[in-house]
Amino acid sequence: MSTLEGTVVMITGGGTGIGAATARLYASSGARVVVTGRRRDPLEKVAAETGGLAVVSDVSEREQAEAAVATTLAEYGRLDVAVANAGGQGLSSVTDTDDDEWAFALQSNLTTAFVFARAAVPALLESRGQIVIVSSLAGLFAGPNLAGYTVGKHALIGLTRTLARDYGPQGVRANAVCPGWVHTPMADDEMAKLAELGGLTDPGDGYQMATAEVPLRRAAEPEEIATIIRFLGSPDSSYMTGSVLVADGGAHVVDLPTLAFERAANSE
């Protein structure tokens, strides 16, 4: 594993979950970390833990994204890795999604990453740096009643590839990671709903239900996804760009049409 001493990393959605775990991992590797998001308290907590910088910002807004990058450059003089991690929203079917919900889902999952990347690219061209975009397994497949989320996460892969295509000749790499279920505050809320639908009361039961057919039979910890982000956003992945790494415990290898046969065999 290469040293990241002196590397400057900026992480959106850096106050909780995968973003916070990524900040801690980079900091432990010697990097200088900037965490940004809309909620001050969790950002400042992560910044205090990592010796980093907290920047309260809605990076889906061009002026705020550019200001956040400018603050990073003013504090540290460079930007080497931009991690577009913020996202969420869009949890309904097409016919149940009104125009405002659709716009908000795309803003949360796609526009935020696009605007942040656009603001970060000039600095990354100077450092010949890296962009890591956190998509989702929903960027490759479709779950039920997740229209805005699924479309936004699919589009993030397109954004990753176009960044890789356009800026690779100047030395900037862009890669994506697609996590499956991860123990995060957002997933906790979904697992609580799932457990309730199943007549259970413990949110942990929701995770068990959601990963029952996943080969590893569990959700990931945020730190496990952070190691993949750190790999993509470091010299260790120096000949990778436009790539999409799936981290889902093996969920994508399951042949769904054969599950009925497995269940039938196990019930005998």
XYZ file of N, CA and C in Angstrom:
804
model
N 0.843 -1.189 0.000
C 0.000 0.000 0.000
C 0.877 1.237 0.000
N 0.637 2.140 -0.940
C 1.475 3.317 -1.083
C 1.210 4.305 0.044
N 2.213 5.124 0.348
C 2.021 6.177 1.341
C 1.248 7.320 0.722
N 0.429 7.955 1.521
C -0.348 9.095 1.050
C 0.027 10.355 1.813
N 1.199 10.361 2.384
C 1.673 11.506 3.150
C 1.625 12.763 2.280
N 0.910 13.769 2.775
C 0.820 15.026 2.049
C -0.284 15.090 1.020
N -0.914 13.973 0.715
C -2.026 13.962 -0.235
C -3.227 14.691 0.374
N -3.917 15.484 -0.433
C -5.094 16.215 0.031
C -6.335 15.573 -0.585
N -7.252 15.171 0.274
C -8.453 14.443 -0.140
C -9.678 15.216 0.306
N -10.615 15.400 -0.600
C -11.874 16.085 -0.296
C -13.018 15.105 -0.482
N -13.895 15.001 0.516
C -14.944 13.979 0.534
C -16.295 14.643 0.755
N -17.214 14.461 -0.184
C -18.570 14.961 0.041
C -19.353 13.927 0.845
N -20.338 14.402 1.584
C -21.056 13.492 2.477
C -20.117 12.902 3.503
N -19.198 13.725 3.973
C -18.113 13.223 4.818
C -18.411 13.135 6.295
N -19.637 13.446 6.708
C -19.925 13.484 8.131
C -20.357 12.171 8.744
N -20.846 11.230 7.930
C -21.349 9.971 8.461
C -21.046 8.840 7.488
N -21.308 7.617 7.934
C -21.291 6.451 7.068
C -20.008 6.258 6.290
N -20.139 5.965 5.002
C -18.986 5.675 4.154
C -18.055 6.876 4.072
N -18.623 8.079 3.979
C -17.784 9.267 3.883
C -16.907 9.457 5.108
N -17.479 9.297 6.286
C -16.698 9.451 7.513
C -15.635 8.362 7.629
N -15.999 7.124 7.291
C -15.025 6.029 7.343
C -13.885 6.269 6.365
N -14.202 6.819 5.201
C -13.179 7.122 4.208
C -12.239 8.206 4.710
N -12.792 9.223 5.341
C -11.966 10.288 5.903
C -10.995 9.729 6.940
N -11.492 8.864 7.810
C -10.621 8.297 8.848
C -9.508 7.443 8.241
N -9.849 6.669 7.220
C -8.848 5.800 6.607
C -7.776 6.621 5.899
N -8.184 7.601 5.141
C -7.198 8.453 4.474
C -6.300 9.151 5.493
N -6.901 9.673 6.558
C -6.111 10.360 7.574
C -5.096 9.417 8.215
N -5.502 8.170 8.448
C -4.587 7.193 9.048
C -3.459 6.829 8.095
N -3.648 7.123 6.791
C -2.628 6.847 5.791
C -1.721 8.048 5.545
N -1.931 9.119 6.313
C -1.069 10.289 6.194
C -1.637 11.411 5.358
N -2.847 11.230 4.828
C -3.438 12.265 3.979
C -4.034 13.387 4.822
N -4.175 14.535 4.200
C -4.899 15.663 4.789
C -6.311 15.643 4.213
N -7.281 15.707 5.110
C -8.660 15.407 4.738
C -9.546 16.638 4.874
N -10.396 16.845 3.873
C -11.445 17.863 3.926
C -12.781 17.139 3.782
N -13.657 17.316 4.763
C -14.993 16.714 4.685
C -16.008 17.822 4.485
N -16.929 17.594 3.564
C -17.937 18.596 3.282
C -19.315 17.956 3.267
N -20.299 18.760 3.575
C -21.685 18.314 3.640
C -22.530 19.451 4.163
N -23.800 19.181 4.400
C -24.717 20.243 4.801
C -24.911 20.353 6.305
N -24.462 19.350 7.065
C -24.681 19.362 8.519
C -23.363 19.588 9.241
N -23.300 20.682 9.988
C -22.041 21.093 10.608
C -21.553 20.118 11.676
N -22.433 19.681 12.579
C -21.987 18.907 13.739
C -21.252 17.620 13.361
N -21.822 16.747 12.512
C -21.066 15.535 12.172
C -19.784 15.825 11.407
N -19.780 16.865 10.581
C -18.559 17.218 9.857
C -17.454 17.625 10.823
N -17.806 18.456 11.774
C -16.794 18.925 12.718
C -16.284 17.787 13.602
N -17.144 16.831 13.902
C -16.707 15.669 14.675
C -15.679 14.861 13.899
N -15.956 14.599 12.617
C -15.013 13.843 11.796
C -13.721 14.630 11.599
N -13.835 15.936 11.390
C -12.646 16.764 11.215
C -11.768 16.729 12.471
N -12.394 16.766 13.641
C -11.630 16.704 14.886
C -10.932 15.355 15.035
N -11.608 14.280 14.638
C -11.014 12.947 14.742
C -9.835 12.767 13.786
N -9.893 13.423 12.645
C -8.902 13.186 11.600
C -7.866 14.293 11.488
N -8.028 15.352 12.278
C -7.137 16.494 12.132
C -7.350 17.214 10.817
N -8.556 17.092 10.283
C -8.857 17.645 8.977
C -9.654 18.929 9.048
N -10.286 19.247 7.933
C -11.016 20.492 7.776
C -12.465 20.181 7.440
N -13.391 20.824 8.144
C -14.814 20.681 7.873
C -15.297 21.900 7.096
N -15.967 21.656 5.979
C -16.509 22.736 5.159
C -18.000 22.471 4.962
N -18.826 23.290 5.581
C -20.267 23.139 5.423
C -20.656 23.690 4.059
N -21.240 22.838 3.218
C -21.512 23.243 1.843
C -22.511 22.286 1.197
N -23.376 22.834 0.371
C -24.235 22.034 -0.497
C -23.584 22.039 -1.871
N -22.824 20.993 -2.177
C -22.038 21.004 -3.402
C -22.854 20.713 -4.651
N -24.184 20.599 -4.517
C -25.016 20.551 -5.714
C -25.209 21.952 -6.290
N -24.831 22.972 -5.516
C -24.889 24.360 -5.961
C -23.511 24.801 -6.432
N -23.437 25.301 -7.656
C -22.141 25.603 -8.260
C -21.287 26.535 -7.399
N -21.881 27.618 -6.914
C -21.101 28.579 -6.143
C -20.550 27.952 -4.869
N -21.369 27.126 -4.217
C -20.914 26.504 -2.976
C -19.839 25.451 -3.240
N -19.990 24.699 -4.319
C -18.972 23.699 -4.667
C -17.649 24.368 -4.973
N -17.691 25.424 -5.762
C -16.457 26.124 -6.099
C -15.831 26.767 -4.872
N -16.670 27.288 -3.972
C -16.149 27.878 -2.740
C -15.505 26.825 -1.853
N -16.104 25.632 -1.790
C -15.536 24.558 -0.972
C -14.167 24.135 -1.504
N -14.051 24.008 -2.823
C -12.757 23.663 -3.420
C -11.754 24.791 -3.166
N -12.194 26.044 -3.305
C -11.305 27.175 -3.059
C -10.814 27.188 -1.616
N -11.686 26.857 -0.676
C -11.283 26.785 0.734
C -10.222 25.708 0.934
N -10.407 24.573 0.281
C -9.421 23.490 0.361
C -8.067 23.948 -0.174
N -8.079 24.623 -1.315
C -6.826 25.089 -1.910
C -6.170 26.157 -1.051
N -6.981 27.020 -0.460
C -6.425 28.058 0.410
C -5.781 27.458 1.651
N -6.369 26.376 2.168
C -5.863 25.749 3.393
C -4.657 24.862 3.124
N -4.700 24.083 2.038
C -3.675 23.070 1.817
C -2.861 23.259 0.538
N -3.303 24.153 -0.341
C -2.513 24.475 -1.516
C -2.661 23.545 -2.703
N -3.454 22.484 -2.554
C -3.620 21.516 -3.638
C -4.828 20.631 -3.356
N -5.236 19.883 -4.368
C -6.263 18.859 -4.210
C -5.844 17.671 -5.057
N -5.732 16.507 -4.423
C -5.255 15.309 -5.109
C -6.347 14.280 -5.373
N -7.317 14.182 -4.475
C -8.364 13.174 -4.603
C -9.702 13.815 -4.255
N -10.672 13.663 -5.150
C -12.036 14.133 -4.898
C -12.948 12.920 -4.821
N -13.574 12.722 -3.673
C -14.477 11.585 -3.462
C -15.908 12.099 -3.445
N -16.665 11.755 -4.486
C -18.069 12.159 -4.590
C -18.927 11.079 -3.949
N -19.243 11.275 -2.697
C -19.909 10.241 -1.912
C -21.345 10.604 -1.549
N -21.687 11.881 -1.551
C -23.026 12.287 -1.114
C -24.096 11.718 -2.036
N -25.250 11.383 -1.467
C -26.344 10.862 -2.286
C -27.491 10.374 -1.427
N -28.523 9.884 -2.096
C -29.718 9.391 -1.422
C -30.957 9.914 -2.116
N -32.122 9.568 -1.621
C -33.407 10.046 -2.132
C -33.818 9.301 -3.409
N -35.095 9.450 -3.731
C -35.637 8.810 -4.926
C -36.214 7.443 -4.667
N -36.922 7.298 -3.551
C -37.368 5.977 -3.116
C -38.852 5.765 -3.389
N -39.224 5.811 -4.667
C -40.598 5.517 -5.056
C -40.615 5.103 -6.517
N -41.732 4.550 -6.954
C -41.867 4.108 -8.340
C -42.036 5.304 -9.269
N -41.980 5.063 -10.562
C -42.133 6.149 -11.533
C -43.472 6.855 -11.363
N -44.557 6.093 -11.265
C -45.879 6.717 -11.194
C -46.151 7.384 -9.849
N -45.378 7.015 -8.833
C -45.548 7.640 -7.520
C -44.562 8.776 -7.282
N -43.743 9.096 -8.282
C -42.747 10.156 -8.153
C -43.246 11.409 -8.853
N -43.468 12.478 -8.084
C -43.890 13.718 -8.724
C -42.664 14.496 -9.205
N -42.920 15.618 -9.873
C -41.825 16.359 -10.495
C -40.808 16.851 -9.471
N -41.285 17.318 -8.339
C -40.367 17.819 -7.316
C -39.506 16.698 -6.750
N -40.112 15.541 -6.498
C -39.357 14.397 -5.973
C -38.317 13.917 -6.985
N -38.701 13.915 -8.254
C -37.773 13.505 -9.305
C -36.574 14.445 -9.372
N -36.851 15.737 -9.360
C -35.770 16.717 -9.421
C -34.850 16.593 -8.208
N -35.442 16.369 -7.032
C -34.632 16.251 -5.818
C -33.784 14.989 -5.842
N -34.355 13.888 -6.356
C -33.591 12.637 -6.439
C -32.387 12.797 -7.361
N -32.594 13.411 -8.511
C -31.471 13.595 -9.437
C -30.456 14.595 -8.890
N -30.947 15.612 -8.196
C -30.023 16.561 -7.577
C -29.158 15.865 -6.532
N -29.785 15.043 -5.701
C -29.059 14.386 -4.606
C -28.059 13.358 -5.120
N -28.458 12.574 -6.110
C -27.643 11.440 -6.531
C -26.727 11.727 -7.709
N -27.089 12.668 -8.572
C -26.313 12.908 -9.787
C -25.742 14.316 -9.854
N -26.595 15.313 -9.693
C -26.121 16.686 -9.851
C -25.042 17.024 -8.845
N -25.189 16.550 -7.616
C -24.180 16.815 -6.593
C -22.804 16.328 -7.044
N -22.740 15.112 -7.574
C -21.456 14.574 -8.034
C -20.941 15.334 -9.248
N -21.843 15.661 -10.189
C -21.438 16.383 -11.386
C -20.877 17.759 -11.041
N -21.598 18.509 -10.237
C -21.174 19.864 -9.897
C -19.874 19.836 -9.094
N -19.758 18.885 -8.179
C -18.522 18.755 -7.395
C -17.348 18.403 -8.288
N -17.549 17.448 -9.191
C -16.469 17.071 -10.104
C -16.053 18.247 -10.974
N -17.020 18.979 -11.483
C -16.721 20.131 -12.326
C -15.894 21.166 -11.566
N -16.220 21.379 -10.302
C -15.461 22.335 -9.497
C -14.063 21.825 -9.171
N -13.922 20.494 -9.023
C -12.645 19.917 -8.590
C -11.670 19.686 -9.729
N -12.153 19.471 -10.953
C -11.280 19.072 -12.062
C -10.118 20.040 -12.294
N -10.318 21.359 -12.298
C -9.153 22.228 -12.528
C -8.003 21.989 -11.555
N -8.326 21.793 -10.277
C -7.275 21.515 -9.300
C -6.677 20.133 -9.514
N -7.501 19.167 -9.901
C -7.004 17.814 -10.140
C -6.121 17.755 -11.384
N -6.384 18.613 -12.353
C -5.494 18.685 -13.515
C -4.105 19.153 -13.098
N -4.058 20.057 -12.144
C -2.767 20.543 -11.644
C -1.992 19.446 -10.931
N -2.708 18.615 -10.166
C -2.045 17.573 -9.363
C -2.007 16.221 -10.051
N -2.637 16.122 -11.233
C -2.811 14.831 -11.905
C -3.447 13.840 -10.920
N -4.591 14.266 -10.397
C -5.231 13.554 -9.305
C -6.289 12.562 -9.735
N -7.114 12.187 -8.771
C -8.114 11.146 -8.982
C -9.488 11.592 -8.491
N -10.511 11.088 -9.174
C -11.891 11.243 -8.740
C -12.439 9.853 -8.449
N -13.065 9.698 -7.300
C -13.749 8.448 -6.972
C -15.218 8.771 -6.742
N -16.077 8.114 -7.491
C -17.512 8.339 -7.385
C -18.160 7.129 -6.731
N -18.925 7.377 -5.688
C -19.636 6.302 -4.996
C -21.018 6.181 -5.620
N -21.206 5.140 -6.412
C -22.511 4.832 -6.982
C -23.188 3.834 -6.050
N -23.667 2.740 -6.559
C -24.413 1.766 -5.756
C -24.648 0.533 -6.609
N -24.992 -0.565 -5.957
C -25.474 -1.717 -6.719
C -26.703 -1.324 -7.531
N -27.420 -0.311 -7.055
C -28.557 0.224 -7.806
C -28.110 0.970 -9.058
N -26.813 1.163 -9.230
C -26.284 1.710 -10.470
C -26.117 0.663 -11.546
N -26.293 -0.602 -11.172
C -26.163 -1.711 -12.119
C -27.462 -2.486 -12.284
N -28.287 -2.480 -11.262
C -29.541 -3.216 -11.270
C -30.652 -2.323 -10.741
N -31.872 -2.788 -10.802
C -33.008 -1.996 -10.341
C -33.725 -2.716 -9.208
N -33.881 -2.009 -8.092
C -34.704 -2.519 -7.005
C -36.124 -2.003 -7.148
N -37.039 -2.501 -6.331
C -38.438 -2.072 -6.442
C -38.647 -0.670 -5.881
N -39.411 0.122 -6.614
C -39.831 1.441 -6.134
C -38.653 2.342 -5.773
N -37.678 2.379 -6.656
C -36.476 3.194 -6.448
C -36.143 3.967 -7.719
N -37.138 4.564 -8.336
C -36.941 5.152 -9.663
C -35.854 6.217 -9.673
N -35.990 7.238 -8.855
C -35.012 8.321 -8.857
C -33.641 7.869 -8.418
N -33.604 7.036 -7.394
C -32.329 6.531 -6.871
C -31.624 5.685 -7.925
N -32.363 4.765 -8.547
C -31.771 3.869 -9.533
C -31.259 4.634 -10.755
N -32.058 5.545 -11.268
C -31.640 6.318 -12.437
C -30.416 7.171 -12.105
N -30.440 7.811 -10.945
C -29.299 8.637 -10.553
C -28.024 7.835 -10.392
N -28.121 6.666 -9.775
C -26.929 5.850 -9.550
C -26.405 5.258 -10.858
N -27.304 4.880 -11.780
C -26.854 4.457 -13.104
C -26.100 5.590 -13.798
N -26.643 6.794 -13.701
C -26.028 7.937 -14.376
C -24.647 8.256 -13.817
N -24.414 7.948 -12.554
C -23.090 8.195 -11.969
C -22.009 7.373 -12.665
N -22.368 6.196 -13.131
C -21.390 5.389 -13.863
C -21.071 6.052 -15.200
N -22.088 6.606 -15.851
C -21.838 7.361 -17.068
C -20.968 8.576 -16.813
N -21.198 9.264 -15.697
C -20.370 10.404 -15.331
C -18.922 9.972 -15.110
N -18.736 8.852 -14.421
C -17.382 8.334 -14.186
C -16.663 8.084 -15.505
N -17.349 7.464 -16.427
C -16.710 7.103 -17.696
C -16.407 8.325 -18.548
N -17.293 9.309 -18.524
C -17.009 10.496 -19.328
C -15.870 11.308 -18.730
N -15.766 11.359 -17.403
C -14.627 12.015 -16.770
C -13.323 11.299 -17.123
N -13.365 9.965 -17.090
C -12.169 9.190 -17.438
C -11.765 9.439 -18.878
N -12.755 9.487 -19.767
C -12.473 9.676 -21.200
C -11.925 11.067 -21.489
N -12.510 12.073 -20.875
C -12.144 13.449 -21.201
C -10.838 13.900 -20.558
N -10.562 13.438 -19.337
C -9.428 13.988 -18.596
C -8.280 13.011 -18.392
N -8.460 11.759 -18.839
C -7.364 10.806 -18.782
C -6.115 11.268 -19.517
N -6.245 11.860 -20.706
C -5.053 12.319 -21.414
C -4.236 13.356 -20.645
N -4.891 14.054 -19.710
C -4.166 15.031 -18.884
C -3.759 14.464 -17.531
N -3.941 13.156 -17.354
C -3.446 12.507 -16.148
C -4.426 12.360 -15.011
N -5.676 12.779 -15.198
C -6.686 12.645 -14.144
C -7.436 11.334 -14.341
N -7.526 10.534 -13.283
C -8.243 9.264 -13.348
C -9.582 9.384 -12.622
N -10.576 8.646 -13.121
C -11.898 8.627 -12.495
C -12.406 7.193 -12.455
N -12.792 6.750 -11.271
C -13.306 5.394 -11.091
C -14.497 5.427 -10.141
N -15.275 4.356 -10.162
C -16.474 4.292 -9.334
C -16.492 3.011 -8.517
N -17.186 3.070 -7.393
C -17.438 1.890 -6.578
C -18.940 1.750 -6.401
N -19.424 0.516 -6.494
C -20.853 0.223 -6.345
C -21.054 -0.672 -5.126
N -21.332 -0.094 -3.972
C -21.590 -0.922 -2.789
C -22.982 -1.530 -2.830
N -23.108 -2.687 -2.184
C -24.421 -3.220 -1.868
C -24.871 -2.640 -0.538
N -25.575 -3.447 0.260
C -26.014 -2.957 1.568
C -24.820 -2.697 2.467
N -24.827 -1.550 3.125
C -23.771 -1.142 4.045
C -24.434 -0.632 5.320
N -23.847 -0.932 6.463
C -24.363 -0.421 7.734
C -24.115 1.095 7.814
N -25.105 1.867 7.422
C -25.043 3.328 7.479
C -26.352 3.845 8.048
N -26.395 5.104 8.478
C -27.660 5.642 8.997
C -28.793 5.564 7.983
N -28.511 5.836 6.699
C -29.562 5.759 5.683
C -30.075 4.330 5.534
N -29.150 3.360 5.499
C -29.564 1.961 5.382
C -30.298 1.496 6.640
N -29.884 2.004 7.801
C -30.574 1.635 9.040
C -32.063 1.972 8.955
N -32.369 3.134 8.398
C -33.777 3.526 8.262
C -34.524 2.552 7.357
N -33.887 2.174 6.252
C -34.532 1.239 5.332
C -34.703 -0.142 5.963
N -33.705 -0.567 6.730
C -33.781 -1.885 7.363
C -34.853 -1.918 8.451
N -35.052 -0.788 9.127
C -36.117 -0.722 10.122
C -37.482 -0.890 9.445
N -37.653 -0.257 8.272
C -38.903 -0.403 7.523
C -39.091 -1.842 7.058
N -37.992 -2.456 6.575
C -38.077 -3.834 6.096
C -38.434 -4.781 7.233
N -37.802 -4.588 8.387
C -38.107 -5.441 9.529
C -39.570 -5.305 9.931
N -40.067 -4.073 9.899
C -41.467 -3.848 10.255
C -42.398 -4.549 9.267
N -42.075 -4.479 7.983
C -42.886 -5.160 6.974
C -42.888 -6.668 7.184
N -41.782 -7.180 7.708
C -41.682 -8.607 7.963
C -42.215 -9.019 9.317
N -42.804 -8.072 10.042
C -43.369 -8.370 11.345
C -42.340 -8.486 12.438
N -41.163 -7.892 12.222
C -40.070 -7.947 13.189
C -39.839 -6.559 13.776
N -39.160 -6.501 14.891
C -38.975 -5.215 15.568
C -37.534 -4.741 15.571
N -36.581 -5.631 15.403
C -35.160 -5.269 15.461
C -34.683 -4.902 14.061
N -34.143 -3.666 13.847
C -33.617 -3.309 12.527
C -32.549 -4.276 12.025
N -31.844 -4.910 12.967
C -30.850 -5.897 12.566
C -31.473 -7.062 11.818
N -32.733 -7.365 12.146
C -33.443 -8.413 11.417
C -33.674 -8.000 9.962
N -33.827 -6.695 9.745
C -33.981 -6.202 8.388
C -32.741 -6.474 7.556
N -31.571 -6.242 8.132
C -30.321 -6.544 7.430
C -30.224 -8.033 7.104
N -30.630 -8.867 8.031
C -30.593 -10.309 7.787
C -31.526 -10.694 6.648
N -32.687 -10.081 6.609
C -33.631 -10.361 5.530
C -33.072 -9.887 4.190
N -32.480 -8.688 4.173
C -31.998 -8.099 2.927
C -30.812 -8.851 2.353
N -30.049 -9.501 3.215
C -28.833 -10.185 2.745
C -28.957 -11.705 2.808
N -30.174 -12.198 2.946
C -30.371 -13.641 3.096
C -29.871 -14.425 1.884
N -29.936 -13.839 0.698
C -29.499 -14.521 -0.521
C -28.120 -14.038 -0.996
N -27.508 -13.140 -0.254
C -26.170 -12.647 -0.606
C -25.150 -13.703 -0.204
N -24.225 -14.088 -1.079
C -23.285 -15.156 -0.731
C -22.572 -14.963 0.604
N -22.173 -13.740 0.946
C -21.493 -13.529 2.229
C -22.463 -13.386 3.401
N -23.760 -13.317 3.108
C -24.817 -13.350 4.130
C -24.732 -12.202 5.140
N -24.253 -11.047 4.700
C -24.186 -9.910 5.618
C -24.049 -8.623 4.819
N -24.316 -7.527 5.489
C -24.036 -6.214 4.917
C -22.584 -5.843 5.195
N -22.085 -4.881 4.445
C -20.718 -4.403 4.649
C -20.673 -3.398 5.793
N -19.499 -3.219 6.337
C -19.230 -2.106 7.236
C -18.690 -0.940 6.404
N -18.936 0.298 6.814
C -18.440 1.442 6.040
C -16.938 1.384 5.785
N -16.200 0.849 6.768
C -14.749 0.777 6.624
C -14.322 -0.127 5.471
N -15.147 -1.141 5.165
C -14.814 -2.040 4.065
C -14.936 -1.331 2.718
N -15.924 -0.474 2.586
C -16.064 0.299 1.352
C -14.986 1.370 1.281
N -14.634 1.923 2.425
C -13.587 2.950 2.459
C -12.258 2.415 1.921
N -11.947 1.147 2.194
C -10.680 0.605 1.689
C -10.659 0.569 0.160
N -11.826 0.352 -0.450
C -11.900 0.328 -1.913
C -11.766 1.744 -2.463
N -12.405 2.704 -1.812
C -12.276 4.099 -2.234
C -10.826 4.546 -2.124
N -10.186 4.186 -1.032
C -8.785 4.564 -0.837
C -7.907 3.943 -1.916
N -8.176 2.700 -2.280
C -7.419 2.044 -3.353
C -7.593 2.789 -4.672
N -8.843 3.106 -5.020
C -9.096 3.798 -6.280
C -8.516 5.203 -6.272
N -8.534 5.848 -5.121
C -8.022 7.209 -4.998
C -6.606 7.229 -4.477
N -5.741 6.436 -5.079
C -4.333 6.380 -4.669
C -3.503 5.849 -5.825
N -2.176 5.942 -5.733
C -1.315 5.391 -6.779
C -1.417 3.871 -6.919
N -2.011 3.185 -5.945
C -2.128 1.731 -6.025
C -2.983 1.285 -7.210
N -3.834 2.180 -7.708
C -4.689 1.846 -8.857
C -4.261 2.649 -10.092
N -2.965 2.856 -10.237
C -2.447 3.833 -11.198
C -2.806 3.570 -12.646
N -3.146 2.331 -13.019
C -3.513 2.062 -14.415
C -5.004 1.764 -14.563
N -5.768 2.239 -13.615
C -7.220 2.071 -13.675
C -7.888 3.418 -13.864
N -8.750 3.515 -14.854
C -9.631 4.672 -14.981
C -10.865 4.250 -15.766
N -11.992 4.846 -15.410
C -13.259 4.447 -16.007
C -13.768 3.119 -15.502
N -13.161 2.600 -14.454
C -13.532 1.286 -13.932
C -14.646 1.393 -12.897
N -15.380 0.295 -12.747
C -16.457 0.213 -11.766
C -16.211 -1.029 -10.918
N -15.932 -0.823 -9.644
C -15.708 -1.944 -8.731
C -16.976 -2.186 -7.914
N -17.418 -3.439 -7.905
C -18.631 -3.820 -7.176
C -18.219 -4.416 -5.834
N -18.829 -3.919 -4.764
C -18.561 -4.419 -3.413
C -19.899 -4.705 -2.753
N -20.419 -5.911 -2.995
C -21.787 -6.220 -2.571
C -21.920 -7.574 -1.897
N -20.802 -8.130 -1.437
C -20.860 -9.434 -0.790
C -21.208 -10.566 -1.733
N -21.137 -10.291 -3.043
C -21.452 -11.320 -4.035
C -22.877 -11.293 -4.540
N -23.652 -10.274 -4.153
C -25.064 -10.242 -4.552
C -25.237 -10.294 -6.064
N -24.333 -9.671 -6.808
C -24.517 -9.584 -8.257
C -24.257 -10.906 -8.976
N -23.704 -11.891 -8.283
C -23.457 -13.173 -8.949
C -24.606 -14.156 -8.760
N -25.597 -13.784 -7.969
C -26.715 -14.683 -7.694
C -27.651 -14.722 -8.906
N -27.950 -15.929 -9.352
C -28.879 -16.137 -10.475
C -30.298 -16.174 -9.915
N -30.985 -15.050 -9.980
C -32.285 -14.924 -9.326
C -33.297 -15.980 -9.755
N -33.383 -16.337 -11.055
C -34.398 -17.334 -11.438
C -34.202 -18.713 -10.811
N -33.001 -18.989 -10.312
C -32.779 -20.315 -9.720
C -33.024 -20.344 -8.216
N -33.322 -19.213 -7.599
C -33.525 -19.190 -6.149
C -34.674 -20.082 -5.730
N -35.715 -20.160 -6.561
C -36.862 -21.014 -6.214
C -36.438 -22.464 -6.113
N -35.519 -22.907 -6.966
C -35.045 -24.298 -6.921
C -34.250 -24.537 -5.638
N -33.434 -23.566 -5.255
C -32.653 -23.719 -4.023
C -33.566 -23.783 -2.812
N -34.559 -22.908 -2.783
C -35.494 -22.925 -1.661
C -36.268 -24.246 -1.597
N -36.672 -24.725 -2.754
C -37.405 -25.996 -2.797
C -36.549 -27.149 -2.316
N -35.272 -27.164 -2.731
C -34.370 -28.228 -2.327
C -34.114 -28.196 -0.816
N -33.993 -26.988 -0.270
C -33.721 -26.841 1.160
C -34.933 -27.140 2.018
N -36.108 -27.108 1.413
C -37.326 -27.355 2.205
C -37.658 -28.834 2.295
N -36.963 -29.658 1.499
C -37.252 -31.102 1.515
C -36.763 -31.746 2.805
